[in-house]
């Protein structure tokens, strides 16, 4: 089955020419100018850090184990809580239109089980058994289970946590007066173990219970739920994620988000999931100037020191740590910032490794590309170093006679076979310009 999680970007730039020997056009081989002025790729918009910060204030991603749902529910796929400043509640598949079957996470996405299990430590202890306590309401709640309550069963909770994909923290507590725990669920236990994909601390104990769970009988007061001995166990930091399919890590983790050009927009997701962010980048669509998403920056937002949301910012230009300068604003602090760029299976898709001069030169082949003319043609496929011809950078591929000596189109081919993989779906991105010879002459161009 084709997997769109392996989308790879190709980026080439081609000028199409059909020259008319009767015209007065100065051909590219003689450094002629474009007939029509062209819109060269600008740097485009930069990161809208203010909109991101405003949206962080509006979003609420904090939750915990529900008091009215059965334990051991499947972990839902990573959700999207905001897109470009508008709050939403959607799955990544809804947002991208990519089939959910294509975006399974690798099994060891957050690292190996043994690493996590051995790394869990007590982050905060529960209050003494005779006092009311509170359960965590925090980001990245995954699922919960009930562990045998004959003792305060930390081991059972941590053993279970090690089987939960993405779990880096658990909150263990008793919940009293919950009718479902006391009389319905087969576990016959009121000791809840709730798994999270982020690490929380005692200041996030905000769920004190207080629900009426028992049925009303006669005029008797219905006892309200309450919590005791709420402790937290977790890692000291989030585990380094594996690179998403089709992407490579550019930098991170650091405390700086990118403030960079080529910004396409952002999404908030409900856990720190680099694969979800990669899927959002794959499915982001095409910027009419910059093309597809080529880079994303994922980071965790702390507000007043507490995990609040996970930003996925998307760019059509690749950037790096040099622009990762936004450490936050006000009570918002950037943490776990990582940049990933899309891997292109096409080496040198922008012809930028052709550097035989520093102003103007051209060739029919060099290390990474080979131009071939049709029979009887000459220089019908070539590569130019000349920044005014280039869409980005300094070089461009040319299809059409470089010296205006025939009306044939040649072929530009990568010098080495592309390392594509069977069964993988690739997207091809090509910036093309046919404005060199003017609309009348180019009318019969057939690229
Ligand atoms: C552009 O091409 C048209 C013919 O297609 C010609 O009349 C015009 O002079 C050209 N303009 C420039 C700036 O080369
Ligand atoms: C264990 O949980 C069950 C079901 O909620 C409850 O009836 C029982 O009292 C609990 N035992 C302890 C020791 O808390
Ligand atoms: C419930 O309270 C009402 C009003 O106080 C009273 O009239 C009624 O007899 C009570 N019912 C029972 C079963 O105690
Ligand atoms: C919990 O985290 C907040 C924010 O970082 C910090 O201010 C607070 O001291 C922490 N509380 C505990 C009990 O560690």
XYZ file of C-alpha atoms and ligand atoms in Angstrom:
503
model
C 0.000 0.000 0.000
C 1.212 3.465 -0.775
C 2.035 5.395 2.318
C 1.633 9.127 2.238
C 3.649 9.347 5.451
C 6.666 9.034 3.211
C 6.033 12.114 1.136
C 9.274 13.531 -0.125
C 9.738 16.852 -1.759
C 11.515 17.405 -5.018
C 12.281 20.921 -6.003
C 13.480 21.820 -9.450
C 13.390 25.007 -11.378
C 13.019 25.021 -15.125
C 12.759 27.793 -17.651
C 10.901 26.773 -20.727
C 11.877 28.421 -23.976
C 10.663 28.083 -27.459
C 12.696 30.552 -29.407
C 11.788 31.943 -32.741
C 14.813 32.592 -34.857
C 13.071 35.553 -36.491
C 12.631 37.273 -33.147
C 15.026 39.705 -31.657
C 15.249 37.833 -28.410
C 18.643 37.681 -26.793
C 18.884 34.038 -25.694
C 19.900 32.924 -22.209
C 23.266 31.743 -23.564
C 24.051 35.374 -24.243
C 22.697 36.517 -20.912
C 19.414 37.852 -22.327
C 16.801 39.346 -20.002
C 13.337 38.005 -19.231
C 10.623 39.386 -21.489
C 8.162 39.571 -18.602
C 9.287 40.632 -15.228
C 8.944 37.657 -12.949
C 7.984 37.443 -9.324
C 10.989 35.977 -7.693
C 10.522 33.964 -4.572
C 10.446 36.400 -1.717
C 11.155 35.380 1.818
C 7.434 35.569 2.487
C 5.801 36.070 5.858
C 7.724 35.406 9.048
C 6.472 33.527 12.076
C 3.414 35.150 13.637
C 4.633 34.795 17.205
C 1.984 37.192 18.519
C -0.888 35.154 17.098
C 0.667 31.992 18.489
C 0.988 33.591 21.933
C -2.608 34.882 21.842
C -3.905 31.459 20.876
C -1.925 29.799 23.660
C -3.984 31.898 26.073
C -7.257 30.580 24.672
C -6.617 26.903 24.368
C -7.447 24.419 27.120
C -5.825 21.033 26.709
C -5.824 19.982 30.353
C -7.657 16.883 31.452
C -7.346 13.719 33.478
C -8.984 10.341 33.942
C -12.750 10.842 33.520
C -14.945 9.750 36.454
C -17.605 8.266 34.193
C -15.627 6.265 31.644
C -14.294 2.734 31.768
C -10.554 2.155 32.259
C -8.121 1.051 29.550
C -9.694 3.020 26.713
C -7.630 3.117 23.530
C -5.373 6.148 23.300
C -6.967 8.479 20.773
C -4.807 9.681 17.887
C -3.082 13.003 18.412
C -5.618 15.799 18.177
C -5.416 19.295 16.731
C -6.736 22.010 19.045
C -6.087 25.133 16.954
C -5.141 25.999 13.402
C -3.731 29.403 12.454
C -5.221 31.003 15.557
C -8.682 29.417 15.342
C -9.591 26.888 18.017
C -10.746 23.533 16.733
C -11.129 19.955 17.849
C -10.037 17.640 15.112
C -7.762 14.749 14.365
C -4.650 15.213 12.279
C -6.329 13.123 9.568
C -9.354 15.484 9.539
C -7.063 18.453 9.091
C -4.809 17.020 6.428
C -7.283 14.801 4.601
C -4.676 12.044 4.797
C -6.009 8.622 5.684
C -5.445 7.756 9.327
C -4.208 4.311 8.309
C -1.179 6.105 6.902
C -0.064 7.759 10.056
C 0.572 5.044 12.566
C 3.325 5.942 14.916
C 6.443 3.843 14.951
C 6.306 1.497 17.913
C 9.153 3.058 19.798
C 8.223 6.606 19.120
C 9.032 7.852 22.604
C 11.896 5.472 23.108
C 12.178 1.980 24.425
C 10.006 0.678 27.215
C 12.892 -0.398 29.396
C 14.380 3.079 29.294
C 11.133 4.610 30.412
C 10.373 2.066 33.076
C 13.753 2.388 34.709
C 13.582 6.159 34.481
C 10.300 6.708 36.337
C 10.829 8.482 39.635
C 8.531 10.026 42.169
C 7.877 13.620 41.181
C 5.497 14.383 44.022
C 4.020 12.334 46.884
C 0.368 12.142 47.773
C -1.054 13.804 50.873
C -1.544 11.626 53.982
C -4.358 9.084 53.569
C -6.746 10.898 55.909
C -6.696 14.132 53.902
C -8.535 14.992 50.737
C -6.171 15.365 47.792
C -6.604 16.157 44.086
C -5.832 14.460 40.799
C -3.789 16.022 38.018
C -5.497 17.927 35.253
C -2.797 18.402 32.687
C -1.922 18.263 29.036
C -1.405 15.108 27.009
C -3.674 12.809 29.034
C -3.554 9.439 27.279
C -5.627 6.839 29.145
C -6.051 5.361 32.617
C -6.236 1.967 34.262
C -7.317 0.584 37.623
C -4.694 -1.266 39.639
C -5.380 -3.655 42.545
C -6.048 -1.537 45.637
C -5.057 -4.021 48.347
C -1.985 -1.802 48.708
C -1.001 1.599 47.313
C 0.212 -0.183 44.213
C 2.919 1.968 42.630
C 4.602 -1.023 40.982
C 1.469 -2.132 39.148
C 0.951 1.405 37.930
C 4.514 1.827 36.640
C 4.536 -1.618 35.027
C 1.364 -0.708 33.175
C 2.778 2.715 32.232
C 5.696 1.018 30.509
C 3.241 -0.615 28.086
C 1.566 2.660 27.134
C 2.986 4.200 23.977
C 4.161 7.730 24.663
C 3.636 7.624 28.444
C 6.212 9.646 30.394
C 4.210 10.336 33.569
C 1.530 8.705 35.716
C -0.730 10.049 38.437
C -1.778 7.430 41.022
C -4.668 8.134 43.400
C -7.746 6.723 45.139
C -11.142 7.974 44.043
C -13.931 7.438 46.556
C -17.727 7.438 46.108
C -17.503 6.673 42.411
C -20.397 4.293 41.779
C -18.800 2.819 38.660
C -15.589 1.929 40.511
C -17.426 0.617 43.563
C -20.146 -1.450 41.857
C -19.864 -1.651 38.076
C -16.341 -2.106 36.721
C -14.965 -5.623 36.988
C -11.627 -4.452 38.457
C -13.344 -3.693 41.819
C -10.714 -1.110 42.574
C -10.772 2.598 43.269
C -7.022 3.047 42.712
C -6.588 4.955 39.461
C -3.388 5.145 37.454
C -3.580 7.848 34.770
C -1.012 8.063 31.951
C 0.218 11.263 30.318
C 2.496 12.137 27.427
C 3.994 15.046 29.394
C 5.404 15.466 32.887
C 3.258 17.241 35.437
C 3.843 18.450 38.962
C 1.880 18.906 42.140
C 0.784 22.426 41.268
C -1.434 20.846 38.606
C -3.513 18.923 41.150
C -6.794 20.679 40.467
C -9.383 17.887 40.234
C -10.775 17.491 43.755
C -13.704 15.319 42.698
C -17.035 16.598 43.986
C -19.215 14.721 41.504
C -22.452 13.008 42.497
C -21.891 9.514 41.149
C -24.132 7.405 43.391
C -27.873 7.307 42.582
C -30.257 9.310 44.773
C -31.997 7.015 47.299
C -34.938 8.418 49.214
C -33.906 11.661 50.878
C -30.383 10.528 51.636
C -27.567 12.854 50.745
C -25.633 11.555 47.743
C -21.977 11.237 48.708
C -19.669 13.195 46.421
C -16.527 11.778 44.914
C -13.212 12.684 46.503
C -9.551 11.936 45.907
C -6.801 10.801 48.273
C -3.071 10.028 48.085
C -2.447 11.531 44.665
C 1.198 10.947 43.714
C 3.078 11.591 40.471
C 5.753 9.434 38.816
C 7.623 10.235 35.675
C 10.770 10.911 33.760
C 12.926 13.956 34.385
C 12.532 15.059 30.775
C 10.679 14.063 27.632
C 12.373 11.338 25.596
C 14.079 12.292 22.343
C 11.704 11.282 19.573
C 12.855 9.403 16.487
C 12.852 11.447 13.284
C 9.515 11.294 11.460
C 9.475 9.475 8.137
C 10.775 11.719 5.373
C 12.290 14.316 7.740
C 15.577 14.913 9.475
C 16.294 16.806 12.669
C 17.864 20.218 12.048
C 18.238 21.358 15.656
C 16.948 20.868 19.142
C 15.774 20.488 21.702
C 16.343 24.112 22.715
C 14.392 26.860 24.411
C 14.001 28.893 21.214
C 11.243 28.724 18.615
C 12.053 29.724 15.044
C 11.292 33.270 14.001
C 11.833 32.719 10.299
C 10.571 33.540 6.802
C 8.449 31.294 4.628
C 5.922 30.871 7.448
C 2.833 28.976 6.297
C 0.906 28.871 9.568
C 0.693 26.828 12.730
C -1.329 24.204 14.532
C -1.568 23.291 18.186
C -1.582 19.589 18.888
C -2.552 17.865 22.106
C 0.781 16.161 22.774
C 4.433 16.463 21.772
C 4.182 14.299 18.658
C 6.723 14.982 15.921
C 4.962 12.517 13.618
C 1.676 14.396 13.903
C 3.510 17.621 13.093
C 5.169 15.970 10.078
C 1.754 14.853 8.840
C 0.410 18.376 9.236
C 3.378 19.656 7.213
C 2.786 17.012 4.516
C -0.884 17.921 4.352
C -0.506 21.675 4.619
C -1.094 22.314 0.934
C 0.826 24.529 -1.430
C 1.796 28.139 -0.987
C 1.412 29.758 -4.426
C 4.799 31.422 -4.092
C 6.822 29.121 -1.903
C 5.457 25.679 -2.699
C 4.922 22.923 -0.160
C 5.842 22.737 3.491
C 9.553 22.006 3.691
C 10.244 22.514 7.397
C 8.468 22.453 10.725
C 9.247 23.645 14.219
C 7.608 21.808 17.117
C 7.778 23.147 20.654
C 6.056 22.945 23.999
C 4.486 26.060 25.471
C 4.750 26.531 29.222
C 2.454 29.137 30.738
C 3.357 30.057 34.311
C 5.703 27.098 34.189
C 3.009 24.562 33.269
C 2.705 22.606 29.988
C -0.140 24.203 28.042
C 0.078 23.245 24.383
C 2.370 21.934 21.644
C 2.976 24.199 18.672
C 3.640 22.917 15.184
C 4.780 25.822 12.981
C 5.180 25.164 9.253
C 7.444 26.804 6.675
C 8.095 26.530 2.951
C 11.675 27.676 3.491
C 14.065 25.560 5.493
C 15.617 27.304 8.455
C 17.822 26.270 11.361
C 18.880 27.080 14.891
C 20.163 30.518 13.895
C 16.548 31.749 13.734
C 15.381 29.828 16.807
C 15.469 32.982 18.884
C 11.934 33.280 20.256
C 12.181 32.086 23.838
C 8.664 33.230 24.690
C 6.918 36.358 25.849
C 5.309 37.314 29.144
C 4.417 34.182 31.071
C 4.841 32.021 27.950
C 8.094 30.059 27.762
C 9.263 27.969 24.801
C 10.609 24.506 25.648
C 11.629 21.398 23.685
C 11.902 23.310 20.447
C 13.025 21.161 17.529
C 13.286 21.884 13.819
C 12.840 19.233 11.133
C 13.365 19.571 7.410
C 11.842 17.504 4.704
C 14.326 15.197 3.048
C 14.321 15.509 -0.714
C 15.103 12.300 -2.519
C 16.402 14.477 -5.328
C 19.927 15.638 -4.530
C 20.489 19.185 -5.674
C 16.930 19.767 -6.901
C 17.610 23.501 -7.078
C 20.805 23.103 -9.188
C 22.574 25.014 -6.462
C 25.677 22.855 -6.460
C 26.519 24.180 -9.926
C 28.977 26.875 -8.940
C 31.409 27.074 -11.847
C 31.439 30.882 -11.752
C 30.093 33.644 -9.589
C 28.006 35.601 -12.072
C 27.160 33.998 -15.385
C 28.035 30.621 -16.860
C 26.221 27.563 -18.122
C 26.814 23.938 -18.934
C 24.975 20.929 -20.280
C 26.054 18.756 -17.365
C 27.882 18.744 -14.073
C 28.241 16.373 -11.146
C 24.560 15.971 -10.262
C 22.657 16.724 -13.495
C 22.942 15.706 -17.142
C 21.295 17.637 -19.968
C 20.518 15.763 -23.183
C 19.450 17.304 -26.503
C 17.168 15.518 -28.953
C 18.747 14.252 -32.162
C 19.886 17.210 -34.242
C 19.574 19.624 -31.326
C 22.221 21.527 -29.480
C 22.272 22.666 -25.848
C 18.529 22.060 -25.489
C 18.858 21.220 -21.797
C 21.362 23.101 -19.701
C 22.120 24.485 -16.289
C 22.800 28.151 -15.682
C 24.534 29.930 -12.880
C 22.952 33.371 -12.992
C 21.052 34.741 -9.982
C 18.610 36.843 -12.101
C 17.409 33.621 -13.776
C 17.093 31.660 -10.537
C 13.892 31.385 -8.548
C 15.863 30.878 -5.386
C 19.595 30.890 -4.913
C 21.778 31.334 -7.984
C 21.111 28.518 -10.426
C 18.415 27.186 -12.685
C 17.847 24.425 -15.219
C 16.926 25.490 -18.736
C 14.831 23.526 -21.211
C 15.071 24.954 -24.723
C 17.947 26.049 -26.872
C 20.427 28.000 -24.774
C 21.776 29.822 -27.843
C 18.526 30.067 -29.803
C 19.679 27.718 -32.536
C 16.728 25.269 -32.599
C 13.193 24.898 -31.255
C 13.764 21.558 -29.523
C 13.361 20.652 -25.882
C 15.982 18.520 -24.215
C 15.886 16.499 -21.023
C 17.458 17.178 -17.648
C 18.177 14.012 -15.687
C 19.800 13.424 -12.322
C 23.285 12.056 -12.919
C 22.698 9.195 -10.468
C 19.517 7.127 -10.051
C 17.215 8.430 -7.323
C 17.131 6.375 -4.143
C 13.358 5.948 -4.118
C 11.768 3.072 -2.238
C 9.171 0.714 -3.624
C 5.648 1.258 -2.341
C 6.278 4.806 -1.179
C 4.314 7.722 -2.544
C 6.415 10.767 -3.453
C 5.293 14.261 -4.229
C 7.100 16.155 -6.964
C 7.484 19.867 -6.634
C 8.649 21.890 -9.611
C 8.897 25.646 -10.001
C 8.557 26.476 -13.678
C 8.808 29.736 -15.524
C 7.959 30.321 -19.181
C 8.256 34.093 -19.183
C 11.666 34.371 -20.798
C 10.619 34.762 -24.413
C 7.327 36.573 -23.990
C 3.744 35.436 -24.278
C 3.597 35.358 -28.103
C 6.630 33.160 -28.527
C 5.947 30.998 -25.540
C 2.392 30.203 -26.674
C 3.573 27.048 -28.392
C 5.817 25.960 -25.523
C 5.041 22.366 -24.615
C 6.720 21.535 -21.337
C 8.209 40.801 -25.056
O 7.769 40.036 -26.152
C 6.896 40.710 -27.027
C 6.466 39.768 -28.089
O 5.971 38.585 -27.559
C 7.588 41.938 -27.603
O 6.687 42.651 -28.400
C 8.085 42.800 -26.469
O 8.850 43.857 -26.976
C 8.960 42.011 -25.518
N 9.329 42.843 -24.397
C 10.535 42.808 -23.861
C 10.767 43.694 -22.697
O 11.420 42.088 -24.292
C -10.883 -0.933 46.671
O -11.818 -0.527 45.691
C -13.136 -0.988 45.866
C -13.974 -0.526 44.691
O -14.012 0.857 44.615
C -13.679 -0.468 47.173
O -14.947 -0.982 47.388
C -12.753 -0.834 48.319
O -13.166 -0.238 49.491
C -11.341 -0.383 48.013
N -10.425 -0.837 49.022
C -9.596 0.025 49.588
C -8.667 -0.611 50.553
O -9.611 1.223 49.377
C -38.348 13.181 52.016
O -38.479 14.556 52.435
C -39.741 15.089 52.249
C -39.713 16.599 52.560
O -38.895 16.815 53.647
C -40.728 14.346 53.133
O -42.043 14.831 52.940
C -40.683 12.853 52.782
O -41.509 12.116 53.682
C -39.288 12.321 52.863
N -39.247 10.960 52.347
C -38.601 9.988 52.953
C -38.714 8.642 52.321
O -37.993 10.153 54.009
C 5.639 22.978 39.571
O 6.027 23.708 38.427
C 5.877 25.086 38.582
C 6.209 25.714 37.278
O 7.449 25.281 36.828
C 6.782 25.594 39.664
O 6.571 26.982 39.825
C 6.441 24.883 40.929
O 7.383 25.240 41.905
C 6.474 23.380 40.736
N 5.948 22.777 41.923
C 6.533 21.793 42.532
C 5.828 21.288 43.736
O 7.575 21.299 42.127
